[in-house]
Coordinates of C-alpha atoms in Angstrom, one line a residue:
X5 CA 65.9 34.5 223.6
X6 CA 65.2 30.8 223.4
X7 CA 64.1 29.2 226.7
X8 CA 66.4 26.9 228.3
X9 CA 65.9 23.2 228.0
X10 CA 64.3 22.0 231.2
X11 CA 64.9 18.5 232.8
X12 CA 62.1 17.5 235.0
X13 CA 62.6 13.9 235.6
X14 CA 65.4 11.4 235.9
X15 CA 65.8 8.9 233.1
X16 CA 64.4 5.5 234.2
X17 CA 66.2 2.1 233.8
X18 CA 67.5 1.6 230.4
X19 CA 66.0 -1.6 229.0
X20 CA 66.5 -3.2 225.7
X21 CA 62.7 -3.8 225.4
X22 CA 59.7 -4.8 227.4
X23 CA 59.0 -8.5 226.9
X24 CA 55.5 -9.2 225.9
X25 CA 53.5 -11.6 227.9
X26 CA 52.8 -15.0 226.4
X27 CA 50.0 -14.8 223.7
X28 CA 50.5 -11.2 222.9
X29 CA 51.6 -10.0 219.4
X30 CA 55.3 -9.8 219.2
X31 CA 56.5 -6.2 218.6
X32 CA 57.6 -6.3 214.9
X33 CA 54.7 -8.6 214.0
X34 CA 52.7 -5.3 213.2
X35 CA 54.7 -3.7 210.6
X36 CA 53.0 -0.2 211.2
X37 CA 53.2 -0.5 215.1
X38 CA 49.4 -1.4 215.2
X39 CA 49.7 -3.9 218.0
X40 CA 46.3 -5.1 219.4
X41 CA 47.5 -5.2 223.0
X42 CA 50.1 -2.4 222.9
X43 CA 49.1 -0.8 226.3
X44 CA 49.7 -4.1 228.1
X45 CA 53.4 -4.0 227.6
X46 CA 53.8 -0.2 227.2
X47 CA 51.3 1.0 229.9
X48 CA 50.0 4.7 229.8
X49 CA 51.1 5.2 233.3
X50 CA 54.8 5.3 232.3
X51 CA 54.2 8.4 230.3
X52 CA 51.7 10.0 232.7
X53 CA 54.2 9.9 235.6
X54 CA 56.7 12.0 233.6
X55 CA 54.2 14.5 232.3
X56 CA 52.9 17.3 234.8
X57 CA 49.0 17.1 235.0
X58 CA 49.0 20.9 234.8
X59 CA 51.0 21.0 231.6
X60 CA 48.2 22.4 229.5
X61 CA 47.2 24.9 232.1
X62 CA 50.8 26.1 232.1
X63 CA 51.0 26.3 228.3
X64 CA 47.6 27.7 227.8
X65 CA 46.5 29.6 230.9
X66 CA 42.8 29.8 231.4
X67 CA 41.0 33.1 231.5
X68 CA 42.5 34.3 228.2
X69 CA 40.5 36.4 225.7
X70 CA 40.0 33.2 223.4
X71 CA 37.1 31.2 224.6
X72 CA 37.6 28.5 222.1
X73 CA 38.6 24.9 223.3
X74 CA 42.1 23.7 223.2
X75 CA 42.6 21.3 220.2
X76 CA 44.9 18.2 220.4
X77 CA 45.8 15.7 217.8
X78 CA 47.1 12.3 218.8
X79 CA 48.9 10.7 215.8
X80 CA 49.0 6.8 215.9
X81 CA 46.6 6.4 218.8
X82 CA 46.3 2.6 218.6
X83 CA 43.3 1.5 220.4
X84 CA 43.0 4.7 222.4
X85 CA 44.2 3.7 225.8
X86 CA 47.1 6.4 226.1
X87 CA 44.9 9.0 224.3
X88 CA 42.0 8.6 226.9
X89 CA 44.6 8.4 229.8
X90 CA 46.2 11.6 228.5
X91 CA 42.9 13.4 228.4
X92 CA 42.0 12.4 231.8
X93 CA 45.5 13.3 233.0
X94 CA 45.5 16.8 231.8
X95 CA 42.0 17.5 233.0
X96 CA 42.8 15.8 236.4
X97 CA 39.9 13.4 236.1
X98 CA 39.5 10.3 238.3
X99 CA 38.8 7.0 236.7
X100 CA 35.0 7.1 235.9
X101 CA 34.7 10.7 236.3
X102 CA 33.1 12.6 233.4
X103 CA 34.3 16.1 232.5
X104 CA 31.6 18.7 232.1
X105 CA 31.9 20.4 228.8
X106 CA 32.8 24.1 229.2
X107 CA 33.7 27.0 226.9
X108 CA 37.3 26.3 227.5
X109 CA 37.3 22.5 227.2
X110 CA 39.8 20.2 225.5
X111 CA 39.1 18.4 222.3
X112 CA 41.0 15.5 220.9
X113 CA 41.2 14.2 217.4
X114 CA 43.0 10.7 217.6
X115 CA 43.9 8.9 214.4
X116 CA 45.4 5.5 213.5
X117 CA 46.0 3.4 210.4
X118 CA 44.3 0.4 211.6
X119 CA 40.5 0.5 211.5
X120 CA 40.0 -2.3 213.9
X121 CA 42.0 -0.5 216.6
X122 CA 40.0 2.7 215.9
X123 CA 36.8 0.9 216.2
X124 CA 37.9 -0.5 219.7
X125 CA 38.9 3.0 220.7
X126 CA 35.4 4.5 219.7
X127 CA 33.5 1.8 221.5
X128 CA 35.6 2.2 224.7
X129 CA 36.0 6.0 224.8
X130 CA 34.1 7.5 227.8
X131 CA 34.2 11.0 226.3
X132 CA 32.6 10.7 222.9
X133 CA 31.5 14.4 222.8
X134 CA 35.1 15.7 223.2
X135 CA 37.3 12.9 221.7
X136 CA 37.0 11.7 218.1
X137 CA 38.8 8.7 216.7
X138 CA 39.3 8.2 213.0
X139 CA 41.0 5.8 210.7
X140 CA 43.9 7.7 208.8
X141 CA 47.1 7.0 207.1
X142 CA 48.9 10.1 208.3
X143 CA 51.3 9.8 205.3
X144 CA 48.6 10.0 202.6
X145 CA 48.1 13.8 202.0
X146 CA 45.0 13.2 199.9
X147 CA 43.0 11.8 202.9
X148 CA 45.0 13.6 205.7
X149 CA 44.5 17.2 204.6
X150 CA 40.8 17.2 204.1
X151 CA 40.2 15.3 207.3
X152 CA 42.3 17.6 209.4
X153 CA 41.0 20.6 207.9
X154 CA 37.4 19.5 208.3
X155 CA 38.1 19.1 212.1
X156 CA 40.0 22.4 212.5
X157 CA 37.4 24.3 210.6
X158 CA 34.7 23.3 213.1
X159 CA 36.4 25.6 215.6
X160 CA 37.6 28.3 213.1
X161 CA 41.2 27.2 213.5
X162 CA 44.1 26.5 211.2
X163 CA 46.3 24.6 213.6
X164 CA 46.2 22.4 216.6
X165 CA 47.3 23.7 220.0
X166 CA 49.2 20.5 220.8
X167 CA 50.0 17.4 218.9
X168 CA 51.1 14.0 220.3
X169 CA 53.4 11.7 218.6
X170 CA 54.0 8.9 221.0
X171 CA 56.4 6.1 219.7
X172 CA 55.3 6.7 216.0
X173 CA 58.5 8.1 214.4
X174 CA 60.2 4.7 213.9
X175 CA 57.2 3.2 212.0
X176 CA 57.0 6.3 209.8
X177 CA 60.8 6.0 209.3
X178 CA 60.9 2.2 208.6
X179 CA 57.9 2.3 206.2
X180 CA 58.6 5.6 204.3
X181 CA 62.3 6.0 204.6
X182 CA 64.4 9.2 205.5
X183 CA 62.4 11.4 203.1
X184 CA 59.2 10.1 204.8
X185 CA 60.3 10.9 208.3
X186 CA 61.5 14.4 207.3
X187 CA 58.1 15.0 205.5
X188 CA 56.3 13.7 208.6
X189 CA 58.1 16.0 211.0
X190 CA 57.7 18.9 208.7
X191 CA 53.9 18.5 208.6
X192 CA 53.6 18.0 212.3
X193 CA 55.7 21.1 212.9
X194 CA 53.4 23.2 210.6
X195 CA 50.2 21.8 212.3
X196 CA 50.6 22.9 215.9
X197 CA 51.7 25.4 218.5
X198 CA 53.3 22.7 220.7
X199 CA 54.5 19.2 219.8
X200 CA 55.1 16.3 222.2
X201 CA 57.4 13.6 220.7
X202 CA 58.3 10.2 222.1
X203 CA 60.9 8.9 219.5
X204 CA 62.0 5.3 219.5
X205 CA 65.7 4.7 219.9
X206 CA 67.7 3.0 217.2
X207 CA 67.8 -0.3 219.1
X208 CA 64.1 -0.5 218.6
X209 CA 64.6 -0.3 214.9
X210 CA 67.0 -3.3 215.0
X211 CA 64.6 -5.2 217.3
X212 CA 61.6 -4.6 215.0
X213 CA 63.6 -5.7 211.8
X214 CA 64.9 -8.8 213.6
X215 CA 61.4 -9.8 214.9
X216 CA 59.9 -9.2 211.5
X217 CA 62.5 -11.7 210.0
X218 CA 62.0 -14.2 212.7
X219 CA 58.3 -14.4 211.7
X220 CA 59.4 -15.2 208.0
X221 CA 58.3 -11.9 206.7
X222 CA 60.1 -9.5 204.4
X223 CA 62.3 -6.9 206.1
X224 CA 61.3 -3.2 206.1
X225 CA 62.0 -1.9 202.6
X226 CA 64.1 1.1 203.9
X227 CA 65.8 -0.3 207.0
X228 CA 69.3 -0.9 205.5
X229 CA 69.3 2.3 203.5
X230 CA 68.4 4.8 206.3
X231 CA 70.9 7.4 206.6
X232 CA 69.2 9.2 209.6
X233 CA 70.2 6.7 212.4
X234 CA 72.1 6.6 215.7
X235 CA 70.7 8.8 218.6
X236 CA 67.2 9.3 217.2
X237 CA 66.1 11.6 219.9
X238 CA 69.0 13.9 219.0
X239 CA 68.4 13.5 215.3
X240 CA 64.7 14.4 215.7
X241 CA 65.7 17.4 217.9
X242 CA 68.0 18.7 215.2
X243 CA 65.5 18.3 212.5
X244 CA 62.7 20.1 214.2
X245 CA 64.9 22.9 215.7
X246 CA 67.4 23.5 212.8
X247 CA 65.1 22.7 209.8
X248 CA 61.7 23.9 211.2
X249 CA 62.4 26.6 213.6
X250 CA 60.9 24.8 216.6
X251 CA 62.2 25.2 220.1
X252 CA 62.9 22.4 222.4
X253 CA 61.4 23.7 225.6
X254 CA 61.4 20.6 227.9
X255 CA 62.6 17.1 228.3
X256 CA 60.4 15.2 230.6
X257 CA 62.9 12.3 231.2
X258 CA 62.6 8.8 229.9
X259 CA 60.1 5.8 230.3
X260 CA 61.4 2.5 231.6
X261 CA 61.7 1.3 228.1
X262 CA 64.1 4.1 227.3
X263 CA 62.1 6.6 225.3
X264 CA 62.4 10.3 226.0
X265 CA 59.4 12.7 226.0
X266 CA 60.3 15.9 224.3
X267 CA 58.2 19.0 224.1
X268 CA 58.7 21.5 221.3
X269 CA 57.2 25.0 220.6
X270 CA 56.5 26.4 217.3
X271 CA 58.4 29.6 216.4
X272 CA 56.0 32.1 217.2
X273 CA 55.7 35.0 219.8
X274 CA 54.4 33.7 223.1
X275 CA 54.8 34.1 226.7
X276 CA 57.7 32.4 228.5
X277 CA 57.1 29.0 229.6
X278 CA 56.6 28.6 233.2
X279 CA 59.2 26.7 235.4
X280 CA 58.1 23.1 235.5

């Protein structure tokens, strides 16, 4: 029997968008979402306050028969601030604290399409032994599959324990259309045991297209032809559950910029999820 959907946080204030500070790159000016100062107007703390620090311990209880490390994939990591914050959060590390490597540690592979952002992430990462940052167009299977397989093969694995997809779905959708979004979600669903998704609402699509036009650039090629639209969180839930057999096990509430954090579980035998 499917586990009930859990609500563990109240939705925050619904805001049209967070206004960037003067001098920052306007959202929409980076057509793939590769903003150089993203974390300054969407700070990691907004997500962390919604996610239980013990989440990974609940999903993957320590002391099991498998001594291999937990493997996480962060798709669209930007310059790494959120990736590093998530790593600290789930290991309950204070700022500046270094995690001792153990037989049951946590390894992150973090990817982004922008090499300059990846370079910043690599230079600023305090956990180079357990966090890897790579430049990758996740929609290019010829580069994606060898890279992901190479990482997983290091640990004798064929899938990640958890994949993070934080405010990436809109950029995939705008740049690759409905078919691209469907293919992206299908690949993520096949890559992991758990999937944490933060979809952008439809109003963000309109805002991104409007800002691109204001800058005198061409509109997103697929924007006007998208048939998947409306309540994007609900549409993504339907795609992952109906088309790919995933189970929505938890909604962690919404950030102050109106984006839900949704946790899905792959369709596989597993222990019941603890009450959050």
